Amino acid sequence: MSEVFAAMELGGTKTVVALGDASGAVLEEHRFPTTTPEETLGVALEWWRERAAFQKVGIASFGPIRLDRTREDFGTFLTTPKLAWQQFSLVRFFQDRLPGVSIVLDTDVQAALLAEMDRGAARGMSDAFYVTVGTGIGAGVCCGGNLVHGTLHPEMGHLLVRRHPHDDFAGVCPYHGDCWEGLASGPAIEKRWGKPAHLLAADHAAWDMQAWYLAQGLYAACTMVSPQCLILGGGVSQAAGLHAKVSALLDACSAGYVEEIGARLVAPALGQQAGIIGALLLAANR
Amino acid sequence: MSEVFAAMELGGTKTVVALGDASGAVLEEHRFPTTTPEETLGVALEWWRERAAFQKVGIASFGPIRLDRTREDFGTFLTTPKLAWQQFSLVRFFQDRLPGVSIVLDTDVQAALLAEMDRGAARGMSDAFYVTVGTGIGAGVCCGGNLVHGTLHPEMGHLLVRRHPHDDFAGVCPYHGDCWEGLASGPAIEKRWGKPAHLLAADHAAWDMQAWYLAQGLYAACTMVSPQCLILGGGVSQAAGLHAKVSALLDACSAGYVEEIGARLVAPALGQQAGIIGALLLAANR
């Protein structure tokens, strides 16, 4: 029998746990709301233990979280508005309760990117960029076949962007006000226009403005790491016609300098499953 | 006797050729003005041939230039305002005249970053960012020990930045007008203020504005690839007090979100030698 791996996608509002094989195939999974650290991780632990013996856990987590294994605070959440999780050590929780089991950790977006590169929208590519737009804006970056971490991990939601000429909204980021996430996340759209993104009609002015912000951040990624493919995902990215608008504005940002960047924009191929598949691939060291 | 390597730093206005060893030590070098492709590269070829037999050439070139070895146009200049070089194949020129010699090519800034990581300001680091501000703005990016290329190479001079509130200058970039390079390169400073950067007093308002633009681009790099160190070099970066201003503004951009980023700003340690040392390291496959 082939080895079974445990995986968890820990999101801001929901958590997914799964068991799967080395290929990233999910054998069984369970979704439940994210609450306190002890409760949420306790559910995960019990669910895995009731079902299988395993030697490796892959975790795709929201951030910011310390990914550097050489640091004492590896696996600890840093400054986050989710106060119950701030300074909580995800890795220590599992190490204490799963002695001998190795834990492989990355961000939820990086894990999703890994899955899309393994079998999805960026299959076979070495350089790809994934941005997910929902309650925040998160980015995953892969250069030359390696997920990018640096001293922490990509935090591109906090990129400073140019304001749309017709936008005087202050923004919702508690740190920066009008950074990328502050102007273009789901909560920003809801606060600016008075209703959530999914209730705004496809011809609402909100979408031109949204496309303008999304194109700017994606263009910034192109100037820095020149990805073969730009994956735009997350709840807010699914509005009808938005991808076409962003693609056209990417070419407008580039103004002929960077080759055919609008054409690099794609939708995720794995949808909601990308995170948990990515977590399994992390566990299996893919 | 140890192997001798040939190296060239091909800049927009000057070219450096050298012979050196596998450690990147320059044995002999020669500097001359960059003119037409045939003339400039002809001088390089003759200078090397008169002095040594070699099997590898490392080239650090201005861009944009195709670095992907799998493409037919590997080593060819793309859209550049230096019209004599546009579509010229640097690699083919040398391959035709140096049969059997292997050519390793990267951009001038990436080569400078490689040298700074090998023995300079970013020694021993795995993740570093180099920006050089002169006649243009060029960036080098290294993630997890690997220089970043993607489909081309970093082109971060063309990042779109927020305008300084007191800046109504149109910018000098022929593609974008007011991109990063369009607002903060040497020619932009000269056109905005009516005199070249080196003639502007240290207390001139130009420097606060310049620091503001530089901090924005460096902060963008931090949000995307989270480097351990930010190297700010090039002629325009040497103004008295500029580094301190940029460092303070980096912390202001971050607003407490990204840890201690102002402290990551450093000056290059190898000065004018970084490019040619980097070219030697490329040849020696370091």
JSON list of N, CA and C in Angstrom, two decimals, chain A residues 64 66 127 141 143 146 148-152 154-156 158-162 175-176 178 219-221 223-228 253-255 257 259 264, chain B residues 64 66 127 141 143 146 148-156 158-162 175-176 178 219-221 223-228 253-255 257 259 264:
[
{"chain": "A", "resi": 64, "resn": "PRO", "atom": "N", "xyz": [0.28, 36.47, 8.04]},
{"chain": "A", "resi": 64, "resn": "PRO", "atom": "CA", "xyz": [1.70, 36.11, 7.92]},
{"chain": "A", "resi": 64, "resn": "PRO", "atom": "C", "xyz": [2.12, 35.09, 8.97]},
{"chain": "A", "resi": 66, "resn": "ARG", "atom": "N", "xyz": [5.67, 32.47, 10.07]},
{"chain": "A", "resi": 66, "resn": "ARG", "atom": "CA", "xyz": [7.11, 32.27, 9.87]},
{"chain": "A", "resi": 66, "resn": "ARG", "atom": "C", "xyz": [7.36, 30.94, 9.19]},
{"chain": "A", "resi": 127, "resn": "ASP", "atom": "N", "xyz": [7.96, 29.30, -14.00]},
{"chain": "A", "resi": 127, "resn": "ASP", "atom": "CA", "xyz": [7.82, 30.64, -13.43]},
{"chain": "A", "resi": 127, "resn": "ASP", "atom": "C", "xyz": [6.35, 31.06, -13.49]},
{"chain": "A", "resi": 141, "resn": "VAL", "atom": "N", "xyz": [4.40, 33.11, -5.49]},
{"chain": "A", "resi": 141, "resn": "VAL", "atom": "CA", "xyz": [5.40, 33.38, -6.53]},
{"chain": "A", "resi": 141, "resn": "VAL", "atom": "C", "xyz": [6.30, 32.17, -6.66]},
{"chain": "A", "resi": 143, "resn": "CYS", "atom": "N", "xyz": [9.68, 31.01, -8.94]},
{"chain": "A", "resi": 143, "resn": "CYS", "atom": "CA", "xyz": [10.72, 31.43, -9.88]},
{"chain": "A", "resi": 143, "resn": "CYS", "atom": "C", "xyz": [11.65, 30.26, -10.17]},
{"chain": "A", "resi": 146, "resn": "ASN", "atom": "N", "xyz": [11.10, 27.11, -8.13]},
{"chain": "A", "resi": 146, "resn": "ASN", "atom": "CA", "xyz": [11.14, 27.17, -6.67]},
{"chain": "A", "resi": 146, "resn": "ASN", "atom": "C", "xyz": [10.16, 28.20, -6.11]},
{"chain": "A", "resi": 148, "resn": "VAL", "atom": "N", "xyz": [8.95, 31.04, -3.84]},
{"chain": "A", "resi": 148, "resn": "VAL", "atom": "CA", "xyz": [9.74, 32.13, -3.27]},
{"chain": "A", "resi": 148, "resn": "VAL", "atom": "C", "xyz": [9.32, 32.41, -1.82]},
{"chain": "A", "resi": 149, "resn": "HIS", "atom": "N", "xyz": [10.30, 32.46, -0.94]},
{"chain": "A", "resi": 149, "resn": "HIS", "atom": "CA", "xyz": [10.01, 32.78, 0.45]},
{"chain": "A", "resi": 149, "resn": "HIS", "atom": "C", "xyz": [10.73, 34.04, 0.92]},
{"chain": "A", "resi": 150, "resn": "GLY", "atom": "N", "xyz": [12.03, 34.11, 0.70]},
{"chain": "A", "resi": 150, "resn": "GLY", "atom": "CA", "xyz": [12.81, 35.23, 1.25]},
{"chain": "A", "resi": 150, "resn": "GLY", "atom": "C", "xyz": [12.74, 35.19, 2.76]},
{"chain": "A", "resi": 151, "resn": "THR", "atom": "N", "xyz": [12.72, 36.34, 3.39]},
{"chain": "A", "resi": 151, "resn": "THR", "atom": "CA", "xyz": [12.74, 36.37, 4.86]},
{"chain": "A", "resi": 151, "resn": "THR", "atom": "C", "xyz": [11.39, 35.97, 5.44]},
{"chain": "A", "resi": 152, "resn": "LEU", "atom": "N", "xyz": [10.32, 36.01, 4.62]},
{"chain": "A", "resi": 152, "resn": "LEU", "atom": "CA", "xyz": [9.01, 35.65, 5.15]},
{"chain": "A", "resi": 152, "resn": "LEU", "atom": "C", "xyz": [8.26, 34.85, 4.07]},
{"chain": "A", "resi": 154, "resn": "PRO", "atom": "N", "xyz": [5.71, 35.99, 0.16]},
{"chain": "A", "resi": 154, "resn": "PRO", "atom": "CA", "xyz": [5.13, 37.15, -0.51]},
{"chain": "A", "resi": 154, "resn": "PRO", "atom": "C", "xyz": [3.99, 37.75, 0.33]},
{"chain": "A", "resi": 155, "resn": "GLU", "atom": "N", "xyz": [3.97, 39.06, 0.39]},
{"chain": "A", "resi": 155, "resn": "GLU", "atom": "CA", "xyz": [2.94, 39.81, 1.13]},
{"chain": "A", "resi": 155, "resn": "GLU", "atom": "C", "xyz": [2.41, 40.89, 0.20]},
{"chain": "A", "resi": 156, "resn": "MET", "atom": "N", "xyz": [2.12, 40.47, -1.02]},
{"chain": "A", "resi": 156, "resn": "MET", "atom": "CA", "xyz": [1.89, 41.47, -2.05]},
{"chain": "A", "resi": 156, "resn": "MET", "atom": "C", "xyz": [0.59, 42.23, -1.93]},
{"chain": "A", "resi": 158, "resn": "HIS", "atom": "N", "xyz": [-0.01, 44.07, 0.25]},
{"chain": "A", "resi": 158, "resn": "HIS", "atom": "CA", "xyz": [0.35, 45.37, 0.82]},
{"chain": "A", "resi": 158, "resn": "HIS", "atom": "C", "xyz": [1.21, 46.22, -0.11]},
{"chain": "A", "resi": 159, "resn": "LEU", "atom": "N", "xyz": [1.28, 45.82, -1.37]},
{"chain": "A", "resi": 159, "resn": "LEU", "atom": "CA", "xyz": [1.90, 46.66, -2.40]},
{"chain": "A", "resi": 159, "resn": "LEU", "atom": "C", "xyz": [1.18, 48.01, -2.44]},
{"chain": "A", "resi": 160, "resn": "LEU", "atom": "N", "xyz": [1.94, 49.07, -2.67]},
{"chain": "A", "resi": 160, "resn": "LEU", "atom": "CA", "xyz": [1.29, 50.39, -2.83]},
{"chain": "A", "resi": 160, "resn": "LEU", "atom": "C", "xyz": [0.98, 50.58, -4.31]},
{"chain": "A", "resi": 161, "resn": "VAL", "atom": "N", "xyz": [-0.25, 50.87, -4.61]},
{"chain": "A", "resi": 161, "resn": "VAL", "atom": "CA", "xyz": [-0.67, 51.03, -6.01]},
{"chain": "A", "resi": 161, "resn": "VAL", "atom": "C", "xyz": [-1.11, 52.47, -6.26]},
{"chain": "A", "resi": 162, "resn": "ARG", "atom": "N", "xyz": [-1.15, 52.81, -7.54]},
{"chain": "A", "resi": 162, "resn": "ARG", "atom": "CA", "xyz": [-1.69, 54.11, -7.93]},
{"chain": "A", "resi": 162, "resn": "ARG", "atom": "C", "xyz": [-3.18, 54.12, -7.77]},
{"chain": "A", "resi": 175, "resn": "TYR", "atom": "N", "xyz": [-3.12, 48.84, 8.22]},
{"chain": "A", "resi": 175, "resn": "TYR", "atom": "CA", "xyz": [-1.75, 49.36, 8.23]},
{"chain": "A", "resi": 175, "resn": "TYR", "atom": "C", "xyz": [-1.57, 50.53, 7.25]},
{"chain": "A", "resi": 176, "resn": "HIS", "atom": "N", "xyz": [-2.07, 50.34, 6.04]},
{"chain": "A", "resi": 176, "resn": "HIS", "atom": "CA", "xyz": [-1.74, 51.28, 4.96]},
{"chain": "A", "resi": 176, "resn": "HIS", "atom": "C", "xyz": [-2.95, 52.03, 4.42]},
{"chain": "A", "resi": 178, "resn": "ASP", "atom": "N", "xyz": [-4.79, 52.57, 1.88]},
{"chain": "A", "resi": 178, "resn": "ASP", "atom": "CA", "xyz": [-5.04, 52.35, 0.46]},
{"chain": "A", "resi": 178, "resn": "ASP", "atom": "C", "xyz": [-3.94, 51.57, -0.27]},
{"chain": "A", "resi": 219, "resn": "TYR", "atom": "N", "xyz": [0.87, 43.55, -13.14]},
{"chain": "A", "resi": 219, "resn": "TYR", "atom": "CA", "xyz": [1.94, 44.17, -13.95]},
{"chain": "A", "resi": 219, "resn": "TYR", "atom": "C", "xyz": [3.21, 44.32, -13.10]},
{"chain": "A", "resi": 220, "resn": "ALA", "atom": "N", "xyz": [3.04, 44.72, -11.84]},
{"chain": "A", "resi": 220, "resn": "ALA", "atom": "CA", "xyz": [4.19, 44.86, -10.94]},
{"chain": "A", "resi": 220, "resn": "ALA", "atom": "C", "xyz": [4.94, 43.52, -10.85]},
{"chain": "A", "resi": 221, "resn": "ALA", "atom": "N", "xyz": [4.19, 42.43, -10.71]},
{"chain": "A", "resi": 221, "resn": "ALA", "atom": "CA", "xyz": [4.82, 41.10, -10.65]},
{"chain": "A", "resi": 221, "resn": "ALA", "atom": "C", "xyz": [5.61, 40.83, -11.93]},
{"chain": "A", "resi": 223, "resn": "THR", "atom": "N", "xyz": [7.07, 43.02, -13.91]},
{"chain": "A", "resi": 223, "resn": "THR", "atom": "CA", "xyz": [8.31, 43.80, -13.99]},
{"chain": "A", "resi": 223, "resn": "THR", "atom": "C", "xyz": [9.39, 43.21, -13.07]},
{"chain": "A", "resi": 224, "resn": "MET", "atom": "N", "xyz": [8.97, 42.48, -12.04]},
{"chain": "A", "resi": 224, "resn": "MET", "atom": "CA", "xyz": [9.97, 41.98, -11.10]},
{"chain": "A", "resi": 224, "resn": "MET", "atom": "C", "xyz": [10.42, 40.56, -11.38]},
{"chain": "A", "resi": 225, "resn": "VAL", "atom": "N", "xyz": [9.48, 39.65, -11.66]},
{"chain": "A", "resi": 225, "resn": "VAL", "atom": "CA", "xyz": [9.87, 38.24, -11.80]},
{"chain": "A", "resi": 225, "resn": "VAL", "atom": "C", "xyz": [9.47, 37.62, -13.14]},
{"chain": "A", "resi": 226, "resn": "SER", "atom": "N", "xyz": [8.81, 38.39, -14.00]},
{"chain": "A", "resi": 226, "resn": "SER", "atom": "CA", "xyz": [8.54, 37.97, -15.38]},
{"chain": "A", "resi": 226, "resn": "SER", "atom": "C", "xyz": [7.96, 36.55, -15.51]},
{"chain": "A", "resi": 227, "resn": "PRO", "atom": "N", "xyz": [6.82, 36.31, -14.85]},
{"chain": "A", "resi": 227, "resn": "PRO", "atom": "CA", "xyz": [6.26, 34.94, -14.87]},
{"chain": "A", "resi": 227, "resn": "PRO", "atom": "C", "xyz": [5.71, 34.56, -16.25]},
{"chain": "A", "resi": 228, "resn": "GLN", "atom": "N", "xyz": [5.70, 33.25, -16.52]},
{"chain": "A", "resi": 228, "resn": "GLN", "atom": "CA", "xyz": [5.12, 32.77, -17.78]},
{"chain": "A", "resi": 228, "resn": "GLN", "atom": "C", "xyz": [3.61, 32.88, -17.73]},
{"chain": "A", "resi": 253, "resn": "CYS", "atom": "N", "xyz": [-0.98, 48.76, -19.23]},
{"chain": "A", "resi": 253, "resn": "CYS", "atom": "CA", "xyz": [0.09, 49.08, -18.27]},
{"chain": "A", "resi": 253, "resn": "CYS", "atom": "C", "xyz": [1.45, 48.92, -18.93]},
{"chain": "A", "resi": 254, "resn": "SER", "atom": "N", "xyz": [1.61, 47.85, -19.67]},
{"chain": "A", "resi": 254, "resn": "SER", "atom": "CA", "xyz": [2.90, 47.54, -20.27]},
{"chain": "A", "resi": 254, "resn": "SER", "atom": "C", "xyz": [3.23, 48.49, -21.41]},
{"chain": "A", "resi": 255, "resn": "ALA", "atom": "N", "xyz": [2.20, 48.96, -22.12]},
{"chain": "A", "resi": 255, "resn": "ALA", "atom": "CA", "xyz": [2.36, 49.91, -23.24]},
{"chain": "A", "resi": 255, "resn": "ALA", "atom": "C", "xyz": [3.39, 49.41, -24.25]},
{"chain": "A", "resi": 257, "resn": "TYR", "atom": "N", "xyz": [5.94, 47.50, -23.78]},
{"chain": "A", "resi": 257, "resn": "TYR", "atom": "CA", "xyz": [7.30, 47.23, -23.30]},
{"chain": "A", "resi": 257, "resn": "TYR", "atom": "C", "xyz": [7.51, 45.75, -22.96]},
{"chain": "A", "resi": 259, "resn": "GLU", "atom": "N", "xyz": [6.40, 41.98, -23.32]},
{"chain": "A", "resi": 259, "resn": "GLU", "atom": "CA", "xyz": [5.70, 41.28, -24.40]},
{"chain": "A", "resi": 259, "resn": "GLU", "atom": "C", "xyz": [4.41, 40.61, -23.94]},
{"chain": "A", "resi": 264, "resn": "ARG", "atom": "N", "xyz": [-1.03, 36.37, -20.79]},
{"chain": "A", "resi": 264, "resn": "ARG", "atom": "CA", "xyz": [-0.54, 35.44, -19.75]},
{"chain": "A", "resi": 264, "resn": "ARG", "atom": "C", "xyz": [-1.56, 35.22, -18.63]},
{"chain": "B", "resi": 64, "resn": "PRO", "atom": "N", "xyz": [16.79, 45.45, -22.68]},
{"chain": "B", "resi": 64, "resn": "PRO", "atom": "CA", "xyz": [16.34, 44.07, -22.55]},
{"chain": "B", "resi": 64, "resn": "PRO", "atom": "C", "xyz": [17.01, 43.14, -23.57]},
{"chain": "B", "resi": 66, "resn": "ARG", "atom": "N", "xyz": [17.41, 38.74, -24.60]},
{"chain": "B", "resi": 66, "resn": "ARG", "atom": "CA", "xyz": [16.84, 37.41, -24.39]},
{"chain": "B", "resi": 66, "resn": "ARG", "atom": "C", "xyz": [17.85, 36.51, -23.67]},
{"chain": "B", "resi": 127, "resn": "ASP", "atom": "N", "xyz": [18.74, 35.52, -0.46]},
{"chain": "B", "resi": 127, "resn": "ASP", "atom": "CA", "xyz": [17.66, 36.33, -1.05]},
{"chain": "B", "resi": 127, "resn": "ASP", "atom": "C", "xyz": [18.06, 37.81, -1.00]},
{"chain": "B", "resi": 141, "resn": "VAL", "atom": "N", "xyz": [17.38, 40.40, -9.06]},
{"chain": "B", "resi": 141, "resn": "VAL", "atom": "CA", "xyz": [16.62, 39.71, -8.02]},
{"chain": "B", "resi": 141, "resn": "VAL", "atom": "C", "xyz": [17.20, 38.30, -7.84]},
{"chain": "B", "resi": 143, "resn": "CYS", "atom": "N", "xyz": [16.42, 34.85, -5.53]},
{"chain": "B", "resi": 143, "resn": "CYS", "atom": "CA", "xyz": [15.51, 34.20, -4.57]},
{"chain": "B", "resi": 143, "resn": "CYS", "atom": "C", "xyz": [16.03, 32.80, -4.27]},
{"chain": "B", "resi": 146, "resn": "ASN", "atom": "N", "xyz": [19.02, 31.61, -6.25]},
{"chain": "B", "resi": 146, "resn": "ASN", "atom": "CA", "xyz": [18.96, 31.58, -7.72]},
{"chain": "B", "resi": 146, "resn": "ASN", "atom": "C", "xyz": [18.59, 32.94, -8.29]},
{"chain": "B", "resi": 148, "resn": "VAL", "atom": "N", "xyz": [16.83, 35.41, -10.63]},
{"chain": "B", "resi": 148, "resn": "VAL", "atom": "CA", "xyz": [15.49, 35.30, -11.22]},
{"chain": "B", "resi": 148, "resn": "VAL", "atom": "C", "xyz": [15.49, 35.77, -12.67]},
{"chain": "B", "resi": 149, "resn": "HIS", "atom": "N", "xyz": [14.93, 34.95, -13.54]},
{"chain": "B", "resi": 149, "resn": "HIS", "atom": "CA", "xyz": [14.81, 35.35, -14.94]},
{"chain": "B", "resi": 149, "resn": "HIS", "atom": "C", "xyz": [13.37, 35.37, -15.43]},
{"chain": "B", "resi": 150, "resn": "GLY", "atom": "N", "xyz": [12.64, 34.29, -15.20]},
{"chain": "B", "resi": 150, "resn": "GLY", "atom": "CA", "xyz": [11.30, 34.20, -15.76]},
{"chain": "B", "resi": 150, "resn": "GLY", "atom": "C", "xyz": [11.38, 34.20, -17.27]},
{"chain": "B", "resi": 151, "resn": "THR", "atom": "N", "xyz": [10.40, 34.81, -17.93]},
{"chain": "B", "resi": 151, "resn": "THR", "atom": "CA", "xyz": [10.39, 34.79, -19.39]},
{"chain": "B", "resi": 151, "resn": "THR", "atom": "C", "xyz": [11.44, 35.73, -19.98]},
{"chain": "B", "resi": 152, "resn": "LEU", "atom": "N", "xyz": [11.95, 36.66, -19.16]},
{"chain": "B", "resi": 152, "resn": "LEU", "atom": "CA", "xyz": [12.94, 37.60, -19.71]},
{"chain": "B", "resi": 152, "resn": "LEU", "atom": "C", "xyz": [13.99, 37.84, -18.63]},
{"chain": "B", "resi": 153, "resn": "HIS", "atom": "N", "xyz": [13.81, 38.85, -17.83]},
{"chain": "B", "resi": 153, "resn": "HIS", "atom": "CA", "xyz": [14.64, 39.17, -16.67]},
{"chain": "B", "resi": 153, "resn": "HIS", "atom": "C", "xyz": [13.94, 40.34, -15.99]},
{"chain": "B", "resi": 154, "resn": "PRO", "atom": "N", "xyz": [14.30, 40.68, -14.76]},
{"chain": "B", "resi": 154, "resn": "PRO", "atom": "CA", "xyz": [13.60, 41.79, -14.11]},
{"chain": "B", "resi": 154, "resn": "PRO", "atom": "C", "xyz": [13.69, 43.07, -14.96]},
{"chain": "B", "resi": 155, "resn": "GLU", "atom": "N", "xyz": [12.58, 43.75, -15.04]},
{"chain": "B", "resi": 155, "resn": "GLU", "atom": "CA", "xyz": [12.49, 45.01, -15.81]},
{"chain": "B", "resi": 155, "resn": "GLU", "atom": "C", "xyz": [11.84, 46.04, -14.90]},
{"chain": "B", "resi": 156, "resn": "MET", "atom": "N", "xyz": [12.34, 46.10, -13.68]},
{"chain": "B", "resi": 156, "resn": "MET", "atom": "CA", "xyz": [11.59, 46.82, -12.67]},
{"chain": "B", "resi": 156, "resn": "MET", "atom": "C", "xyz": [11.63, 48.32, -12.80]},
{"chain": "B", "resi": 158, "resn": "HIS", "atom": "N", "xyz": [10.37, 49.75, -15.03]},
{"chain": "B", "resi": 158, "resn": "HIS", "atom": "CA", "xyz": [9.08, 50.12, -15.61]},
{"chain": "B", "resi": 158, "resn": "HIS", "atom": "C", "xyz": [7.89, 49.84, -14.69]},
{"chain": "B", "resi": 159, "resn": "LEU", "atom": "N", "xyz": [8.19, 49.58, -13.42]},
{"chain": "B", "resi": 159, "resn": "LEU", "atom": "CA", "xyz": [7.14, 49.51, -12.39]},
{"chain": "B", "resi": 159, "resn": "LEU", "atom": "C", "xyz": [6.36, 50.83, -12.38]},
{"chain": "B", "resi": 160, "resn": "LEU", "atom": "N", "xyz": [5.05, 50.73, -12.18]},
{"chain": "B", "resi": 160, "resn": "LEU", "atom": "CA", "xyz": [4.26, 51.95, -12.03]},
{"chain": "B", "resi": 160, "resn": "LEU", "atom": "C", "xyz": [4.25, 52.34, -10.56]},
{"chain": "B", "resi": 161, "resn": "VAL", "atom": "N", "xyz": [4.64, 53.56, -10.27]},
{"chain": "B", "resi": 161, "resn": "VAL", "atom": "CA", "xyz": [4.70, 54.02, -8.88]},
{"chain": "B", "resi": 161, "resn": "VAL", "atom": "C", "xyz": [3.69, 55.15, -8.65]},
{"chain": "B", "resi": 162, "resn": "ARG", "atom": "N", "xyz": [3.41, 55.37, -7.38]},
{"chain": "B", "resi": 162, "resn": "ARG", "atom": "CA", "xyz": [2.57, 56.52, -7.03]},
{"chain": "B", "resi": 162, "resn": "ARG", "atom": "C", "xyz": [3.35, 57.80, -7.20]},
{"chain": "B", "resi": 175, "resn": "TYR", "atom": "N", "xyz": [7.98, 54.75, -23.10]},
{"chain": "B", "resi": 175, "resn": "TYR", "atom": "CA", "xyz": [6.83, 53.86, -23.11]},
{"chain": "B", "resi": 175, "resn": "TYR", "atom": "C", "xyz": [5.73, 54.32, -22.15]},
{"chain": "B", "resi": 176, "resn": "HIS", "atom": "N", "xyz": [6.14, 54.66, -20.92]},
{"chain": "B", "resi": 176, "resn": "HIS", "atom": "CA", "xyz": [5.15, 54.88, -19.87]},
{"chain": "B", "resi": 176, "resn": "HIS", "atom": "C", "xyz": [5.12, 56.32, -19.36]},
{"chain": "B", "resi": 178, "resn": "ASP", "atom": "N", "xyz": [5.58, 58.21, -16.85]},
{"chain": "B", "resi": 178, "resn": "ASP", "atom": "CA", "xyz": [5.89, 58.33, -15.42]},
{"chain": "B", "resi": 178, "resn": "ASP", "atom": "C", "xyz": [5.99, 57.01, -14.67]},
{"chain": "B", "resi": 219, "resn": "TYR", "atom": "N", "xyz": [10.22, 48.96, -1.62]},
{"chain": "B", "resi": 219, "resn": "TYR", "atom": "CA", "xyz": [9.14, 48.37, -0.82]},
{"chain": "B", "resi": 219, "resn": "TYR", "atom": "C", "xyz": [8.36, 47.35, -1.65]},
{"chain": "B", "resi": 220, "resn": "ALA", "atom": "N", "xyz": [8.12, 47.68, -2.93]},
{"chain": "B", "resi": 220, "resn": "ALA", "atom": "CA", "xyz": [7.42, 46.75, -3.82]},
{"chain": "B", "resi": 220, "resn": "ALA", "atom": "C", "xyz": [8.17, 45.42, -3.88]},
{"chain": "B", "resi": 221, "resn": "ALA", "atom": "N", "xyz": [9.49, 45.49, -3.99]},
{"chain": "B", "resi": 221, "resn": "ALA", "atom": "CA", "xyz": [10.30, 44.26, -4.02]},
{"chain": "B", "resi": 221, "resn": "ALA", "atom": "C", "xyz": [10.11, 43.47, -2.73]},
{"chain": "B", "resi": 223, "resn": "THR", "atom": "N", "xyz": [7.47, 43.37, -0.78]},
{"chain": "B", "resi": 223, "resn": "THR", "atom": "CA", "xyz": [6.16, 42.72, -0.72]},
{"chain": "B", "resi": 223, "resn": "THR", "atom": "C", "xyz": [6.11, 41.48, -1.61]},
{"chain": "B", "resi": 224, "resn": "MET", "atom": "N", "xyz": [6.96, 41.46, -2.62]},
{"chain": "B", "resi": 224, "resn": "MET", "atom": "CA", "xyz": [6.88, 40.33, -3.54]},
{"chain": "B", "resi": 224, "resn": "MET", "atom": "C", "xyz": [7.85, 39.21, -3.22]},
{"chain": "B", "resi": 225, "resn": "VAL", "atom": "N", "xyz": [9.12, 39.54, -2.96]},
{"chain": "B", "resi": 225, "resn": "VAL", "atom": "CA", "xyz": [10.12, 38.47, -2.79]},
{"chain": "B", "resi": 225, "resn": "VAL", "atom": "C", "xyz": [10.84, 38.51, -1.45]},
{"chain": "B", "resi": 226, "resn": "SER", "atom": "N", "xyz": [10.52, 39.49, -0.61]},
{"chain": "B", "resi": 226, "resn": "SER", "atom": "CA", "xyz": [11.00, 39.52, 0.77]},
{"chain": "B", "resi": 226, "resn": "SER", "atom": "C", "xyz": [12.52, 39.29, 0.92]},
{"chain": "B", "resi": 227, "resn": "PRO", "atom": "N", "xyz": [13.33, 40.14, 0.26]},
{"chain": "B", "resi": 227, "resn": "PRO", "atom": "CA", "xyz": [14.78, 39.92, 0.30]},
{"chain": "B", "resi": 227, "resn": "PRO", "atom": "C", "xyz": [15.38, 40.20, 1.69]},
{"chain": "B", "resi": 228, "resn": "GLN", "atom": "N", "xyz": [16.50, 39.55, 1.98]},
{"chain": "B", "resi": 228, "resn": "GLN", "atom": "CA", "xyz": [17.21, 39.82, 3.23]},
{"chain": "B", "resi": 228, "resn": "GLN", "atom": "C", "xyz": [17.89, 41.18, 3.17]},
{"chain": "B", "resi": 253, "resn": "CYS", "atom": "N", "xyz": [6.67, 53.34, 4.37]},
{"chain": "B", "resi": 253, "resn": "CYS", "atom": "CA", "xyz": [5.86, 52.58, 3.41]},
{"chain": "B", "resi": 253, "resn": "CYS", "atom": "C", "xyz": [5.28, 51.35, 4.09]},
{"chain": "B", "resi": 254, "resn": "SER", "atom": "N", "xyz": [6.11, 50.66, 4.85]},
{"chain": "B", "resi": 254, "resn": "SER", "atom": "CA", "xyz": [5.70, 49.41, 5.47]},
{"chain": "B", "resi": 254, "resn": "SER", "atom": "C", "xyz": [4.70, 49.64, 6.60]},
{"chain": "B", "resi": 255, "resn": "ALA", "atom": "N", "xyz": [4.83, 50.77, 7.28]},
{"chain": "B", "resi": 255, "resn": "ALA", "atom": "CA", "xyz": [3.92, 51.13, 8.39]},
{"chain": "B", "resi": 255, "resn": "ALA", "atom": "C", "xyz": [3.81, 50.01, 9.41]},
{"chain": "B", "resi": 257, "resn": "TYR", "atom": "N", "xyz": [4.13, 46.83, 9.00]},
{"chain": "B", "resi": 257, "resn": "TYR", "atom": "CA", "xyz": [3.66, 45.52, 8.54]},
{"chain": "B", "resi": 257, "resn": "TYR", "atom": "C", "xyz": [4.82, 44.58, 8.23]},
{"chain": "B", "resi": 259, "resn": "GLU", "atom": "N", "xyz": [8.61, 43.58, 8.64]},
{"chain": "B", "resi": 259, "resn": "GLU", "atom": "CA", "xyz": [9.56, 43.82, 9.73]},
{"chain": "B", "resi": 259, "resn": "GLU", "atom": "C", "xyz": [10.81, 44.57, 9.27]},
{"chain": "B", "resi": 264, "resn": "ARG", "atom": "N", "xyz": [17.29, 46.98, 6.13]},
{"chain": "B", "resi": 264, "resn": "ARG", "atom": "CA", "xyz": [17.84, 46.07, 5.12]},
{"chain": "B", "resi": 264, "resn": "ARG", "atom": "C", "xyz": [18.56, 46.81, 4.00]}
]
